[in-house]
Tab-separated table of C-alpha atoms and ligand atoms in Angstrom:
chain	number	residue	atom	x	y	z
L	5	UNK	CA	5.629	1.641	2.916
L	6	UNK	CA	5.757	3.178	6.424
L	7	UNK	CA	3.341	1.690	8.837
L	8	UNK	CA	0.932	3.478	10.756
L	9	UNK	CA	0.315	3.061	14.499
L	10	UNK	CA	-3.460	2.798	15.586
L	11	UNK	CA	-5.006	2.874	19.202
L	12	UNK	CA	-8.562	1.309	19.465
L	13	UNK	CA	-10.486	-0.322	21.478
L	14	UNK	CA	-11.251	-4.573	21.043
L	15	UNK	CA	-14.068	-6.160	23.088
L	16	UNK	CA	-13.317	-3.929	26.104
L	17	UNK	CA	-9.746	-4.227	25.877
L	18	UNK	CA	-7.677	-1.042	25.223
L	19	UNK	CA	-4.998	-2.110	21.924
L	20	UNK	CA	-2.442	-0.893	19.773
L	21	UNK	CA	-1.467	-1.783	16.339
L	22	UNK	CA	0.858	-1.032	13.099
L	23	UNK	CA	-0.681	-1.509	10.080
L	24	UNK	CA	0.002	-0.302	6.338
L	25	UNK	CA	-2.384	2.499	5.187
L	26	UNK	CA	-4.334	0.202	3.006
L	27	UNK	CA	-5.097	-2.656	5.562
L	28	UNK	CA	-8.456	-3.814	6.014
L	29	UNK	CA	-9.899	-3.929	9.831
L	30	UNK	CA	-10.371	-7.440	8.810
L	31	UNK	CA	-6.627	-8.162	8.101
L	32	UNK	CA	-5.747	-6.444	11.200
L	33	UNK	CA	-7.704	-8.233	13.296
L	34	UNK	CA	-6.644	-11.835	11.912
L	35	UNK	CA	-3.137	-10.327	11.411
L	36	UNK	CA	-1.190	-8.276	14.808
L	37	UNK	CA	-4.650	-8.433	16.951
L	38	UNK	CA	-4.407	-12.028	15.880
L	39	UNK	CA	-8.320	-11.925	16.281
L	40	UNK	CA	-8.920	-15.168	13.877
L	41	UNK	CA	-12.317	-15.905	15.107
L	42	UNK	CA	-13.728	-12.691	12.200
L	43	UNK	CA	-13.678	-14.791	8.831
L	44	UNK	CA	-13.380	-13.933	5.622
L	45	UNK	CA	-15.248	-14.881	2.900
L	46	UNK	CA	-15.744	-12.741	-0.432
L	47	UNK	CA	-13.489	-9.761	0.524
L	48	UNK	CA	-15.928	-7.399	-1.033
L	49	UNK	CA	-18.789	-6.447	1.350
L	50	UNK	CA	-20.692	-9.750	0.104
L	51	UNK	CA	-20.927	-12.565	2.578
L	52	UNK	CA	-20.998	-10.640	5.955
L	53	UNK	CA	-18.836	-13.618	7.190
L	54	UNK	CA	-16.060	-10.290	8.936
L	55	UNK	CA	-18.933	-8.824	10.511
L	56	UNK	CA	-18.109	-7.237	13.390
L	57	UNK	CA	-19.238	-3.753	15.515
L	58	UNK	CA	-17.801	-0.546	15.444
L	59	UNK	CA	-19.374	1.413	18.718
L	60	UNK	CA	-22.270	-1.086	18.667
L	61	UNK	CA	-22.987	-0.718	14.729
L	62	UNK	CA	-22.799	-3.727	12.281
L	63	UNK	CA	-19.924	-3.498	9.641
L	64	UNK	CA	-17.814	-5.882	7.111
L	65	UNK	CA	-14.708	-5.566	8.859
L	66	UNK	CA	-13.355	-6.147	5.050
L	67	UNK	CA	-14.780	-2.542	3.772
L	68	UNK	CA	-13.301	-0.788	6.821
L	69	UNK	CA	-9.574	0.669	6.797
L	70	UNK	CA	-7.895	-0.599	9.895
L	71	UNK	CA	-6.764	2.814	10.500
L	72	UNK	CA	-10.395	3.855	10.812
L	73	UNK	CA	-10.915	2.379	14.250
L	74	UNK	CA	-8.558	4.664	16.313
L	75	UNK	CA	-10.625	5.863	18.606
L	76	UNK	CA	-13.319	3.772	18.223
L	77	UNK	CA	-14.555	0.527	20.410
L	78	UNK	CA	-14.506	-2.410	18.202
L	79	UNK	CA	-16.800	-5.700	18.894
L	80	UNK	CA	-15.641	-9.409	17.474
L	81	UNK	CA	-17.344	-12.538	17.726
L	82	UNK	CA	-14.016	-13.533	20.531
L	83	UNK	CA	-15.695	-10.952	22.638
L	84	UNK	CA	-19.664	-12.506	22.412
L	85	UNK	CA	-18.948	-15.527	25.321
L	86	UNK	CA	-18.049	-14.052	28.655
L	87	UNK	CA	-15.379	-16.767	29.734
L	88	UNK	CA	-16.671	-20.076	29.534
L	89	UNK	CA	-20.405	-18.591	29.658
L	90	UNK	CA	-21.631	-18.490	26.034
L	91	UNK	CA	-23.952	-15.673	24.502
L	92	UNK	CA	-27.895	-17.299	24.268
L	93	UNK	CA	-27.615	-16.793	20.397
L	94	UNK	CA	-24.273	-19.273	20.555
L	95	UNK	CA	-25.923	-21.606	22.807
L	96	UNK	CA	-28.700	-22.005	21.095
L	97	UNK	CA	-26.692	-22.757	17.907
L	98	UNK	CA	-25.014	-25.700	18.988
L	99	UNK	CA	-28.381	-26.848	20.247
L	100	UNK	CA	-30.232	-26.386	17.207
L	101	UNK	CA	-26.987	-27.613	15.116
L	102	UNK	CA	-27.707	-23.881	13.064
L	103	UNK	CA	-24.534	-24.031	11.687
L	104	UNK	CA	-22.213	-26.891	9.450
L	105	UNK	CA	-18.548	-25.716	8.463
L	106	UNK	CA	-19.173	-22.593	10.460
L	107	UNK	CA	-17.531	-20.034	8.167
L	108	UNK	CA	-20.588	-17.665	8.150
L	109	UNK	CA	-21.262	-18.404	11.743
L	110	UNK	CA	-19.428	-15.665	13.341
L	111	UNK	CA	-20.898	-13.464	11.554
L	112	UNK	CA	-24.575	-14.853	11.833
L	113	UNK	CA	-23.953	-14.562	15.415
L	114	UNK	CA	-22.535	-11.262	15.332
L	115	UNK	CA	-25.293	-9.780	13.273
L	116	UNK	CA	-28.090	-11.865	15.291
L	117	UNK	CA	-27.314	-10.270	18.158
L	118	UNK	CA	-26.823	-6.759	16.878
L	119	UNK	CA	-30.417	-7.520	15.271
L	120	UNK	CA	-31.544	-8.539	19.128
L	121	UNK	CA	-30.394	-5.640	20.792
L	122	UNK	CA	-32.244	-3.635	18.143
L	123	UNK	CA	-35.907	-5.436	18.153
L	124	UNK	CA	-35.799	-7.920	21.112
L	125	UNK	CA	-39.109	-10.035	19.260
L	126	UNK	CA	-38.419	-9.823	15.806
L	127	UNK	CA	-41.032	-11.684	13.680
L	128	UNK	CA	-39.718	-14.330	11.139
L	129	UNK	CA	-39.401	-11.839	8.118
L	130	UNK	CA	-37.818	-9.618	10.109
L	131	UNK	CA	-34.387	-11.832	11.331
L	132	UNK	CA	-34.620	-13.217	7.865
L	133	UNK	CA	-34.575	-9.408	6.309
L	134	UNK	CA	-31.708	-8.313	9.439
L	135	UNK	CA	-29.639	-11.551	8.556
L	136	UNK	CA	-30.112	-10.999	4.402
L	137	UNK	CA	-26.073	-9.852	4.215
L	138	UNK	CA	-24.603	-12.655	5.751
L	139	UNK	CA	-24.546	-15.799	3.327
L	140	UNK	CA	-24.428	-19.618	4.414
L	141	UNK	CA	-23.850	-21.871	1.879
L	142	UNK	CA	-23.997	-24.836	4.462
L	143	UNK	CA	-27.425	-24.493	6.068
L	144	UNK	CA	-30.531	-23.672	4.249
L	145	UNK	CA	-30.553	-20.669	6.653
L	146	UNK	CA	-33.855	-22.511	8.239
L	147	UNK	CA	-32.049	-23.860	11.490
L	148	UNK	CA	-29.947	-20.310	11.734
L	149	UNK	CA	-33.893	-18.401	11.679
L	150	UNK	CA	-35.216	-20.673	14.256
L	151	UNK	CA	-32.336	-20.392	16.377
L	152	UNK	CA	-32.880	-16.441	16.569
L	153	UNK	CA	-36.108	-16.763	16.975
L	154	UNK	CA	-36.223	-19.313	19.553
L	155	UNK	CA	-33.163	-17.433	21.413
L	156	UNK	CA	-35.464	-14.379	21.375
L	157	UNK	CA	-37.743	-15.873	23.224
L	158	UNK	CA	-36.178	-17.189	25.967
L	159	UNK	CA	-33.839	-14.028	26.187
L	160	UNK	CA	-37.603	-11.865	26.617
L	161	UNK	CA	-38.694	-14.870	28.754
L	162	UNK	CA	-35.792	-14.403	31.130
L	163	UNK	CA	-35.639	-10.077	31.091
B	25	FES	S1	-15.490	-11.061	3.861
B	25	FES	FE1	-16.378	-9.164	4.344
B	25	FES	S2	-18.380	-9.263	3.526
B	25	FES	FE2	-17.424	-11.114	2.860
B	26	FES	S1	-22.154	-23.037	8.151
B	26	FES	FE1	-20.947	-23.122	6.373
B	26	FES	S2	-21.267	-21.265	5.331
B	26	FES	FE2	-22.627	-21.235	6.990
């Protein structure tokens, strides 16, 4: 099968690709963007563990076609830290120990912060309802919550 040659954007970065047709964003970005940071967990648009953003929106990078992102600026969890300067959400993370084998973790973080940028002081229910597709079967999910929360804070504490 012939492959097809795709021109996006990654974390600010201007890239080019060849993929087949059928490839998922997800195994383009682990594959020639060699992006391995995404992960993938059900394949199916269950887990949320491939979240990434597609022109600031949250999407399972497994349900997308890479061909679909020509054009289009692409976000992944290798783009959160600027340099060695980690995003709050990560920070706080590794403080609160919110994550174990850390398979869902880019993702939490991915869709944390899209959830941030949305409602900067989210109530409990609320990061638990904007976190619902991303699955952790490591955690108990409690320490992820608080770590949201508690990075919402500061982040409104220091705007
Ligand atoms: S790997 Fe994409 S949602 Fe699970
Ligand atoms: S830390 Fe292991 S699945 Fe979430």
């Amino acid at each position: 099968m012939s492959k097809l040659h795709v021109t996006t954007s990654v974390n600010g970065e201007p890239v080019e690709f060849l993929c087949d047709p059928s490839a998922s964003m997800l195994d383009a970005l682990r594959g020639p963007l060699g992006l391995t940071g995404t992960k993938e967990g059900c394949g199916t648009g269950d887990c949320g563990a491939c979240s990434i953003t597609v022109d600031g929106r949250l999407v399972c990078a497994c349900l997308m076609l890479a061909v679909e992102s020509e054009g289009h600026e692409i976000g992944t969890i290798e783009g959160m830290a600027k340099g060695d300067h980690l995003h709050p959400l990560q920070q706080k993370f590794l403080e609160m120990a919110a994550l174990q084998c850390g398979i869902c973790t880019p993702g939490m973080l991915m869709a944390s912060r899209a959830l941030l940028e949305k409602n900067p002081n989210p109530t409990e229910e609320e990061v638990r309802f904007g976190l619902a597709g991303n699955l952790c079967r490591c955690t108990g999910y409690d320490k992820i919550v608080r770590a949201v929360l508690e990075t919402a804070a500061e982040m409104r504490g220091a705007a």
